[in-house]
Coordinates of C-alpha atoms and ligand atoms in Angstrom, one line a residue:
M1 CA 40.5 238.9 -126.7
K2 CA 40.2 235.1 -126.5
I3 CA 37.3 233.7 -125.0
W4 CA 36.8 230.3 -124.2
L5 CA 33.0 229.0 -123.3
P6 CA 31.9 225.0 -123.7
L7 CA 30.0 223.5 -126.2
D8 CA 29.5 220.8 -124.3
S9 CA 25.9 219.5 -123.6
A10 CA 25.6 220.2 -119.9
A11 CA 26.5 223.8 -120.7
V12 CA 24.3 224.1 -123.3
A13 CA 21.6 222.6 -121.3
L14 CA 22.4 225.5 -118.8
G15 CA 22.5 228.2 -121.2
A16 CA 25.9 228.2 -122.9
D17 CA 24.9 229.4 -126.4
D18 CA 22.8 232.1 -125.2
I19 CA 25.8 233.4 -123.2
A20 CA 27.8 232.7 -126.1
A21 CA 25.5 235.1 -128.4
A22 CA 25.3 237.6 -125.9
I23 CA 29.3 237.6 -125.8
T24 CA 29.4 238.5 -129.6
Q25 CA 26.5 241.0 -129.5
E26 CA 28.8 242.7 -126.9
A27 CA 31.5 242.7 -128.7
A28 CA 30.3 243.8 -131.9
A29 CA 28.7 246.7 -130.0
R30 CA 31.6 247.6 -128.1
G31 CA 33.7 247.0 -132.0
L32 CA 36.2 244.6 -130.1
D33 CA 37.9 241.7 -132.3
V34 CA 37.0 238.6 -129.9
T35 CA 37.7 235.3 -130.6
L36 CA 35.1 232.8 -129.0
I37 CA 36.4 229.3 -128.7
R38 CA 33.9 226.5 -127.9
N39 CA 35.8 224.5 -125.7
G40 CA 35.3 221.1 -123.8
S41 CA 33.7 221.5 -120.4
R42 CA 36.3 221.4 -117.2
G43 CA 33.7 219.0 -115.6
M44 CA 32.8 221.7 -113.1
V45 CA 29.1 221.4 -113.5
W46 CA 27.2 223.6 -111.4
L47 CA 29.8 226.6 -112.5
E48 CA 28.3 226.0 -115.9
P49 CA 28.2 228.1 -118.4
L50 CA 31.8 228.6 -117.7
V51 CA 33.8 231.5 -119.5
E52 CA 37.3 231.4 -119.4
I53 CA 39.3 234.8 -120.1
E54 CA 43.4 234.8 -120.7
L55 CA 44.9 237.2 -118.5
D56 CA 48.6 237.4 -118.2
G57 CA 48.8 233.9 -119.8
V58 CA 46.8 232.0 -117.0
R59 CA 42.9 231.1 -117.8
H60 CA 40.6 232.7 -115.3
G61 CA 37.2 231.5 -115.0
F62 CA 33.6 232.9 -114.6
G63 CA 30.4 231.1 -113.9
P64 CA 27.9 229.8 -113.6
M65 CA 26.8 232.2 -116.3
E66 CA 24.0 234.5 -117.3
S67 CA 22.9 236.7 -120.1
G68 CA 23.0 239.7 -117.4
D69 CA 27.0 238.9 -116.6
V70 CA 28.2 239.1 -120.0
A71 CA 29.0 243.0 -120.0
G72 CA 30.8 242.7 -117.0
L73 CA 33.3 240.4 -118.8
F74 CA 34.6 243.8 -120.6
G75 CA 34.9 245.7 -117.7
D76 CA 36.7 245.3 -114.4
L77 CA 37.5 241.4 -114.7
A78 CA 38.6 241.3 -111.3
A79 CA 35.4 243.1 -109.8
H80 CA 33.2 240.5 -111.5
P81 CA 30.8 238.9 -109.5
K82 CA 31.2 235.9 -111.1
A83 CA 34.9 235.5 -110.9
I84 CA 36.1 232.0 -109.9
G85 CA 39.7 233.0 -110.1
P86 CA 42.2 230.9 -112.4
V87 CA 40.6 228.1 -113.6
D88 CA 43.5 225.3 -113.0
A89 CA 44.0 226.6 -109.5
H90 CA 40.7 225.9 -108.5
P91 CA 40.5 223.3 -105.7
W92 CA 38.7 220.9 -108.0
M93 CA 40.8 221.2 -110.7
A94 CA 43.7 221.6 -108.7
G95 CA 43.2 217.8 -106.7
Q96 CA 42.7 215.9 -109.9
T97 CA 45.1 213.7 -111.5
R98 CA 43.9 214.2 -115.5
L99 CA 45.5 211.5 -117.4
T100 CA 42.8 211.1 -120.0
F101 CA 40.9 214.4 -119.9
A102 CA 44.1 216.0 -119.4
R103 CA 43.3 218.5 -123.0
V104 CA 39.5 218.5 -122.0
G105 CA 38.2 221.6 -121.5
V106 CA 42.0 222.9 -122.5
I107 CA 41.8 222.6 -126.2
D108 CA 39.6 223.4 -129.1
P109 CA 37.9 220.3 -129.8
F110 CA 38.9 220.8 -133.6
S111 CA 42.4 221.9 -133.8
L112 CA 44.8 219.5 -134.4
E113 CA 47.6 221.9 -133.9
E114 CA 46.3 222.3 -130.0
Y115 CA 46.1 218.7 -130.0
R116 CA 49.7 218.2 -130.8
A117 CA 51.0 221.0 -128.7
H118 CA 49.5 219.2 -125.7
G119 CA 51.0 215.8 -126.6
G120 CA 48.4 214.8 -128.7
L121 CA 49.4 211.7 -131.5
K122 CA 52.7 211.4 -129.2
G123 CA 50.9 207.5 -128.5
L124 CA 50.2 207.0 -132.2
E125 CA 53.9 208.0 -133.4
R126 CA 55.4 205.8 -131.0
A127 CA 52.7 202.7 -131.9
L128 CA 53.5 203.1 -135.2
G129 CA 57.0 202.5 -134.6
M130 CA 56.2 199.4 -132.5
T131 CA 55.3 195.6 -133.3
D132 CA 51.8 194.6 -132.7
A133 CA 52.5 192.3 -130.2
Q134 CA 54.8 194.7 -128.6
I135 CA 51.8 197.7 -128.3
V136 CA 49.7 195.0 -126.8
A137 CA 52.5 194.0 -124.1
E138 CA 52.4 197.8 -123.3
V139 CA 48.8 198.0 -122.6
K140 CA 48.9 195.0 -120.4
D141 CA 51.5 196.3 -118.3
S142 CA 49.8 199.5 -117.7
G143 CA 46.9 197.5 -115.9
L144 CA 44.3 199.2 -117.6
R145 CA 41.0 197.6 -117.6
G146 CA 37.9 198.3 -119.0
R147 CA 36.3 201.4 -118.0
G148 CA 32.5 200.4 -119.4
G149 CA 31.8 198.7 -116.2
A150 CA 33.0 194.9 -116.2
G151 CA 36.7 195.7 -115.6
F152 CA 38.5 193.1 -118.0
P153 CA 41.8 193.5 -119.0
T154 CA 41.8 195.6 -121.7
G155 CA 45.4 194.0 -123.1
I156 CA 44.0 190.5 -122.7
K157 CA 41.2 191.4 -125.0
W158 CA 43.4 193.1 -127.4
E159 CA 45.8 190.0 -127.6
T160 CA 43.2 187.9 -128.1
V161 CA 41.3 189.9 -131.1
R162 CA 45.3 190.4 -132.2
T163 CA 46.2 186.7 -132.4
A164 CA 42.6 185.5 -133.4
P165 CA 42.3 184.3 -137.2
G166 CA 40.6 186.3 -139.5
P167 CA 41.2 188.5 -143.1
K168 CA 39.3 191.2 -141.6
K169 CA 39.0 192.8 -137.6
Y170 CA 37.6 195.2 -136.4
I171 CA 37.2 198.3 -133.4
V172 CA 34.1 199.0 -132.0
C173 CA 33.4 201.8 -129.5
N174 CA 30.8 201.3 -126.9
A175 CA 29.7 205.2 -126.5
D176 CA 25.9 204.3 -125.7
E177 CA 26.9 205.1 -122.0
G178 CA 23.1 204.5 -120.4
D179 CA 24.6 204.1 -116.8
S180 CA 22.4 206.9 -114.7
A181 CA 24.9 209.1 -113.8
T182 CA 27.4 208.6 -116.4
F183 CA 28.9 211.5 -118.6
A184 CA 32.5 211.1 -118.9
D185 CA 32.2 209.2 -121.9
R186 CA 30.3 212.5 -123.8
M187 CA 32.6 214.7 -122.0
L188 CA 35.6 212.8 -123.6
M189 CA 34.2 213.3 -127.2
E190 CA 32.8 216.4 -127.3
G191 CA 36.0 217.9 -125.8
D192 CA 38.8 215.8 -126.7
P193 CA 37.5 213.7 -129.8
F194 CA 41.0 213.1 -131.4
T195 CA 41.9 211.4 -128.2
L196 CA 39.4 208.8 -129.2
I197 CA 40.3 208.4 -132.7
E198 CA 43.8 208.2 -131.4
G199 CA 43.4 205.7 -129.3
M200 CA 41.3 203.7 -131.8
A201 CA 43.7 203.6 -133.9
I202 CA 46.5 202.3 -131.6
A203 CA 43.8 199.8 -130.9
G204 CA 43.6 199.0 -134.4
L205 CA 47.4 198.8 -135.0
A206 CA 47.7 196.4 -132.1
T207 CA 45.0 193.9 -133.1
G208 CA 45.1 194.0 -136.9
A209 CA 41.9 195.9 -137.6
S210 CA 41.9 198.4 -140.1
K211 CA 38.1 199.8 -139.7
G212 CA 36.7 200.6 -136.6
Y213 CA 33.1 202.2 -135.9
V214 CA 31.6 204.6 -132.7
Y215 CA 28.3 203.5 -131.6
I216 CA 26.8 206.5 -129.7
R217 CA 23.6 206.7 -128.0
S218 CA 21.1 209.0 -130.2
E219 CA 20.8 211.0 -127.0
Y220 CA 24.3 212.6 -127.7
P221 CA 23.7 215.3 -130.9
I222 CA 26.5 217.5 -130.1
A223 CA 28.6 214.4 -129.6
I224 CA 27.8 213.3 -132.8
S225 CA 28.6 215.9 -134.4
V226 CA 32.1 216.4 -132.8
M227 CA 33.0 212.8 -133.6
E228 CA 32.0 213.5 -137.3
R229 CA 33.7 216.6 -137.5
A230 CA 36.7 215.2 -136.0
V231 CA 37.0 212.1 -137.8
R232 CA 37.0 214.1 -141.5
I233 CA 39.5 216.7 -140.2
A234 CA 41.7 213.5 -138.6
R235 CA 41.1 211.9 -142.2
S236 CA 42.0 215.1 -143.9
A237 CA 45.1 215.5 -142.3
G238 CA 46.4 212.2 -142.4
V239 CA 46.0 210.8 -139.1
L240 CA 43.5 208.5 -140.6
G241 CA 43.4 206.7 -143.7
L242 CA 45.1 204.8 -145.8
S243 CA 48.7 205.7 -144.7
M244 CA 48.4 206.8 -141.4
L245 CA 51.0 209.7 -140.5
G246 CA 52.5 208.6 -143.9
T247 CA 53.6 205.3 -142.6
G248 CA 51.6 203.4 -145.5
K249 CA 49.5 201.5 -142.3
S250 CA 46.2 201.9 -142.6
F251 CA 42.8 202.8 -140.4
D252 CA 39.6 204.4 -140.9
M253 CA 36.6 204.6 -138.7
E254 CA 32.8 205.8 -138.6
I255 CA 30.2 207.1 -136.6
R256 CA 27.1 205.0 -136.0
V257 CA 24.4 206.2 -133.8
G258 CA 22.3 203.9 -131.3
A259 CA 18.9 202.7 -131.6
G260 CA 17.8 204.2 -127.8
A261 CA 17.9 201.2 -125.6
Y262 CA 20.0 200.1 -122.4
V263 CA 20.8 197.2 -123.5
C264 CA 22.3 198.2 -126.4
G265 CA 25.5 198.8 -124.2
E266 CA 25.3 195.5 -123.4
E267 CA 28.8 194.2 -126.1
T268 CA 27.1 191.6 -127.9
S269 CA 23.6 193.3 -128.1
L270 CA 25.5 196.4 -129.4
L271 CA 27.0 194.4 -132.2
N272 CA 23.7 193.2 -133.1
S273 CA 22.1 197.0 -133.1
L274 CA 25.1 197.8 -135.5
E275 CA 24.6 195.2 -137.6
G276 CA 21.3 196.6 -138.1
K277 CA 19.4 193.8 -136.2
R278 CA 17.2 194.3 -133.2
G279 CA 19.3 194.8 -130.3
V280 CA 19.2 191.7 -128.4
V281 CA 21.8 190.2 -126.2
R282 CA 24.0 186.9 -128.3
A283 CA 25.0 184.0 -126.0
K284 CA 28.8 183.8 -125.1
P285 CA 30.7 182.0 -126.1
P286 CA 31.5 182.9 -128.6
L287 CA 33.0 185.8 -127.9
P288 CA 33.5 189.1 -129.7
A289 CA 36.9 189.1 -129.5
L290 CA 36.9 185.8 -131.6
Q291 CA 33.4 186.4 -133.5
G292 CA 32.0 189.5 -133.1
F293 CA 31.0 192.8 -135.6
M294 CA 29.7 190.4 -138.7
G295 CA 31.4 187.5 -137.3
R296 CA 34.7 188.8 -137.6
P297 CA 37.5 189.3 -134.6
T298 CA 36.3 192.1 -132.7
V299 CA 37.4 194.5 -130.1
V300 CA 34.4 196.2 -128.3
N301 CA 36.0 198.8 -125.7
N302 CA 34.3 201.5 -123.9
V303 CA 35.2 205.4 -124.8
I304 CA 37.5 206.0 -121.6
S305 CA 39.1 202.8 -122.2
L306 CA 40.3 203.7 -125.7
A307 CA 40.9 207.4 -124.8
S308 CA 43.1 206.3 -122.0
V309 CA 45.5 204.3 -124.4
P310 CA 46.8 207.3 -126.0
V311 CA 49.0 208.6 -122.8
I312 CA 49.9 205.0 -122.1
L313 CA 51.4 205.0 -125.1
E314 CA 53.0 208.4 -124.7
K315 CA 54.6 208.4 -121.3
G316 CA 54.6 204.5 -121.0
A317 CA 53.0 202.0 -119.2
A318 CA 54.9 202.2 -115.7
H319 CA 53.4 206.0 -115.8
Y320 CA 49.9 205.0 -116.0
R321 CA 50.3 201.5 -113.9
D322 CA 51.9 204.0 -110.7
F323 CA 49.1 205.5 -110.0
G324 CA 45.8 203.2 -108.3
L325 CA 45.2 201.0 -105.7
G326 CA 45.3 197.4 -106.0
R327 CA 44.6 195.7 -109.4
S328 CA 42.8 199.0 -110.4
R329 CA 45.6 200.8 -111.8
G330 CA 45.3 204.2 -113.4
T331 CA 42.9 207.0 -113.1
I332 CA 39.3 207.1 -113.0
P333 CA 37.2 209.6 -114.4
L334 CA 34.1 210.0 -111.3
Q335 CA 31.1 211.6 -112.4
I336 CA 29.3 212.6 -109.1
A337 CA 25.6 213.4 -109.6
G338 CA 22.0 213.3 -108.0
N339 CA 21.3 215.3 -105.0
V340 CA 25.2 216.8 -105.1
K341 CA 26.0 220.4 -104.3
Y342 CA 29.2 219.9 -106.4
G343 CA 28.5 217.8 -109.1
G344 CA 30.7 216.7 -112.3
L345 CA 33.6 214.8 -113.6
Y346 CA 36.7 214.4 -111.4
E347 CA 39.9 212.4 -112.8
V348 CA 41.8 210.9 -110.0
A349 CA 43.7 207.8 -109.2
F350 CA 42.0 205.0 -107.6
G351 CA 41.8 204.4 -103.8
L352 CA 39.7 207.7 -102.7
T353 CA 37.2 206.5 -100.0
L354 CA 33.5 207.2 -100.9
G355 CA 33.1 208.9 -98.1
Q356 CA 35.7 211.8 -99.3
I357 CA 34.4 211.6 -102.8
V358 CA 30.9 212.3 -101.6
D359 CA 31.7 214.6 -98.4
Q360 CA 35.0 216.3 -99.4
I361 CA 34.7 216.4 -103.2
G362 CA 30.9 216.3 -103.7
G363 CA 30.8 218.7 -101.1
G364 CA 27.5 216.1 -99.6
S365 CA 24.1 217.2 -101.0
A366 CA 22.6 220.1 -102.4
S367 CA 19.7 220.1 -100.5
G368 CA 22.2 220.6 -97.3
R369 CA 20.5 217.6 -95.7
P370 CA 22.1 214.1 -94.9
V371 CA 23.4 211.9 -97.7
K372 CA 21.6 208.6 -97.0
A373 CA 22.5 206.6 -99.7
V374 CA 24.9 206.9 -103.0
Q375 CA 24.3 204.5 -105.7
V376 CA 27.2 203.3 -107.6
G377 CA 27.6 202.2 -110.7
G378 CA 24.7 202.8 -112.7
P379 CA 21.2 201.2 -112.3
L380 CA 23.3 198.1 -111.6
G381 CA 24.9 199.5 -109.0
A382 CA 24.5 198.7 -105.2
Y383 CA 23.1 201.7 -102.7
F384 CA 25.6 201.9 -100.3
P385 CA 24.8 203.3 -96.9
R386 CA 27.6 206.0 -94.9
A387 CA 28.5 203.0 -92.4
L388 CA 30.4 201.5 -95.9
F389 CA 31.6 204.8 -96.7
D390 CA 35.3 203.7 -96.0
T391 CA 35.0 201.7 -98.7
P392 CA 38.0 203.3 -101.3
F393 CA 37.3 203.4 -104.9
G394 CA 38.3 200.0 -107.1
Y395 CA 36.9 197.3 -108.7
E396 CA 37.7 194.6 -105.9
E397 CA 37.1 196.7 -103.0
F398 CA 33.5 197.3 -104.2
A399 CA 33.1 194.0 -105.3
G400 CA 34.2 193.1 -101.6
K401 CA 30.8 195.0 -100.0
E402 CA 28.4 193.4 -102.8
G403 CA 28.7 196.3 -105.0
L404 CA 30.6 197.5 -108.3
I405 CA 32.1 200.6 -109.8
G406 CA 30.7 200.1 -113.2
H407 CA 31.5 203.0 -115.4
A408 CA 32.4 205.1 -111.9
G409 CA 29.1 207.1 -112.1
L410 CA 27.5 208.0 -108.7
T411 CA 24.0 209.2 -107.5
L412 CA 23.6 210.8 -104.5
F413 CA 20.1 210.7 -102.3
D414 CA 19.6 212.7 -99.0
D415 CA 17.8 211.1 -95.9
R416 CA 14.7 211.5 -97.8
A417 CA 14.9 209.0 -100.5
D418 CA 12.6 205.6 -99.6
M419 CA 14.9 202.7 -100.5
L420 CA 11.8 200.6 -101.1
K421 CA 10.8 202.8 -103.8
L422 CA 14.1 202.9 -105.2
A423 CA 14.6 199.3 -105.0
R424 CA 11.0 199.0 -107.0
F425 CA 12.4 201.4 -109.4
A426 CA 15.2 199.3 -110.1
M427 CA 13.4 195.8 -111.1
E428 CA 11.0 198.0 -112.8
F429 CA 13.8 199.3 -114.8
C430 CA 15.0 195.6 -115.7
A431 CA 11.7 194.8 -116.8
I432 CA 11.0 197.6 -118.9
E433 CA 14.8 197.8 -120.4
S434 CA 15.0 193.8 -120.7
C435 CA 15.9 192.0 -124.1
G436 CA 13.7 189.0 -123.1
K437 CA 16.4 186.8 -124.2
C438 CA 16.6 184.6 -121.3
T439 CA 13.3 184.3 -118.4
P440 CA 15.5 185.1 -114.6
C441 CA 15.0 188.5 -116.4
R442 CA 12.4 189.1 -118.8
I443 CA 9.9 187.3 -116.3
G444 CA 12.2 187.6 -113.1
A445 CA 12.1 191.1 -113.1
V446 CA 8.3 191.4 -113.6
R447 CA 7.5 189.4 -110.6
G448 CA 10.0 191.3 -108.9
V449 CA 8.2 194.6 -109.1
E450 CA 4.9 192.7 -108.0
T451 CA 6.7 191.3 -105.2
M452 CA 7.9 194.8 -103.7
D453 CA 4.6 196.0 -104.3
R454 CA 3.4 193.0 -101.7
I455 CA 6.1 194.0 -99.7
A456 CA 5.1 197.8 -99.9
A457 CA 1.6 196.3 -98.7
G458 CA 2.7 195.1 -95.8
D459 CA 3.0 191.1 -97.0
P460 CA 5.1 189.2 -94.5
G461 CA 6.0 186.2 -97.1
A462 CA 7.1 188.6 -99.7
I463 CA 10.7 189.5 -98.5
P464 CA 12.2 185.8 -98.5
L465 CA 10.5 185.2 -102.1
L466 CA 12.1 188.8 -103.1
T467 CA 15.6 187.5 -102.1
D468 CA 15.1 184.2 -103.7
L469 CA 14.0 185.7 -106.3
C470 CA 17.2 187.9 -106.9
N471 CA 19.4 184.7 -106.2
T472 CA 17.7 182.9 -109.2
M473 CA 18.2 186.3 -111.4
K474 CA 21.8 186.8 -110.4
A475 CA 22.9 182.7 -110.9
G476 CA 20.5 182.3 -114.4
S477 CA 20.6 185.4 -116.5
L478 CA 22.4 185.5 -119.1
C479 CA 24.1 189.0 -119.4
A480 CA 24.3 191.4 -116.3
L481 CA 20.9 193.2 -116.6
G482 CA 19.1 191.1 -115.3
G483 CA 22.5 189.4 -113.4
F484 CA 23.2 192.7 -111.9
T485 CA 19.7 193.9 -110.9
P486 CA 19.4 192.2 -108.0
Y487 CA 22.5 194.6 -106.5
P488 CA 20.4 197.8 -105.9
V489 CA 17.6 195.8 -104.8
M490 CA 19.6 193.5 -102.3
S491 CA 21.7 196.4 -101.1
A492 CA 18.3 198.6 -100.5
L493 CA 16.9 195.7 -98.3
T494 CA 20.3 194.9 -96.4
H495 CA 21.0 198.4 -95.8
F496 CA 18.1 200.2 -95.0
P497 CA 15.6 197.5 -93.3
D498 CA 13.7 200.3 -91.8
D499 CA 12.4 201.3 -95.2
F500 CA 11.1 197.5 -95.2
A501 CA 9.8 197.9 -92.0
T502 CA 6.1 197.4 -92.7
A503 CA 6.6 194.0 -94.3
R504 CA 8.9 193.1 -91.4
E505 CA 6.8 193.9 -88.7
A506 CA 4.0 192.2 -90.3
A507 CA 6.3 189.1 -90.4
E508 CA 7.4 189.0 -86.8
Ligands
FMN601 C1 22.9 196.1 -119.7 C2 24.2 196.2 -120.1 C3 24.5 197.8 -120.5 C4 25.7 198.3 -120.6 N1 26.0 199.5 -121.2 C5 27.4 200.2 -121.5 C6 27.8 201.3 -122.1 O1 26.8 202.0 -122.1 N2 29.0 201.4 -122.3 C7 29.7 200.3 -122.0 O2 30.8 201.2 -122.6 N3 29.5 199.4 -121.7 C8 28.3 199.0 -121.2 N4 28.3 197.6 -120.9 C9 29.2 196.6 -120.6 C10 29.6 195.9 -121.8 O3 28.7 194.9 -122.1 C11 31.2 195.9 -122.2 O4 31.7 195.1 -121.0 C12 32.1 197.1 -122.6 O5 31.6 197.4 -123.6 C13 33.4 196.5 -123.0 O6 34.3 197.7 -122.9 P1 35.2 197.7 -121.8 O7 36.0 196.2 -122.0 O8 35.9 198.8 -122.5 O9 34.7 198.1 -121.0 C14 27.3 197.1 -120.6 C15 26.6 196.1 -120.2 C16 25.5 195.4 -120.1 C17 25.1 194.3 -119.4
SF4_602 S1 19.3 189.2 -118.8 FE1 17.8 190.2 -119.6 S2 18.9 192.0 -121.2 FE2 20.2 190.0 -120.1 S3 20.0 188.7 -121.6 FE3 18.7 188.0 -120.2 S4 16.9 188.9 -120.9 FE4 18.3 189.9 -122.1

């Protein structure tokens, strides 16, 4: 009997390890031979811990499991109270286009054999037979843009590093994933670590870098240990090392653990942290692509950007590019969280409207109350009201509404949310997390909190002051922490004027 149960952090937080122990115990008591595979999560977080059992070649799901439900797994499965039927046919799974997350939750994260059997290493094998310029051209042609937040074209960044002079170059994977409501990087690393390893190896071939680092936030202990083990397996199997897959081309990588600051997700701050320095933002230029880690040409890419490369090389640029909308090509792993009924990860082509994501996929709020606002793109993203729910999910489309998609995290709030308090929180977050390098952010965020308090107290002059301050932060900050904090603040003020009514009324 084969049973799958995620090792994923969300599943573990919801009791997966206890379910694993209960399954082992129950099987032993019944004298049954059970193979328990700890897989990644399928992304249906409201069903975690989700157990899967194969019946006639089809994997059936049971969740959310509690210890008391385990005995029933060894009885009449059709009558199990937590049965959800075949997992792949579940509407949440069936509606997705899984390119980057195709193997997550499906395979054993530590089995290179299963990885290969599901298309793994085909992209690397193809890349090993191409020139560096050809690989870069393929990635450019796919239309892939950075999934870390800024949406910069990945192929163009790689081209800059490829053509930069230098005896040594690096690939740095940004796995700091500090945005609220985001967990795609973690899920990918925990559920399919070889995809990231393969993507980094291809990036190395494309740019002439022979060494890579994955900078993972310290709050992700499971992802760290899965990645470390997977790198060891890949190295001993000859996927990584001096001669990748016996070709004589070399690439190796190491895992590094972050120091716990939001700003260390900003690429130059991350590079400083990786070099053992304080996580403070560097002025640009020079670009990291020209002078990055240890002053060498460096690709800094998000986990999902790099993990999307193997399928692009395997199936070709056109296959990837054919999904999407406008200049947002391919798929995006939406992460839906907050006050939501069906929270989790949903990979789909760009272009769904925000309303479809919130109401159809997310199922509305968990509280059953009307959804008032959705913050898209983490703590620096704008709050969208229902009036803007027709906005299609795409980089330009969100920018056109004074918002951003960032790392594609969405946080839902119901009608009890106080937008004035949330706007204040954005300023407070910026004040706490500021690296201190530039004045508009370091001082501006502190003044911003004070100004919000004046608004809350009904000071009529404080609203124009806040607008003025936001414009200064937007225009004058060195990086997007100070530069984008105005998005949540101004969107709250613009779209939810009633929540700022006390001060407005006093002003009139
Ligand atoms: C304050 C701040 C925090 C950031 N945090 C992250 C992060 O956690 N992960 C990430 O990939 N990018 C983050 N970024 C964006 C990175 O600076 C950079 O654009 C990204 O790693 C580039 O990779 P990509 O092109 O693949 O997106 C952050 C940026 C800022 C300004
Ligand atoms: S905007 Fe803030 S975090 Fe960014 S460089 Fe300036 S002080 Fe540092």
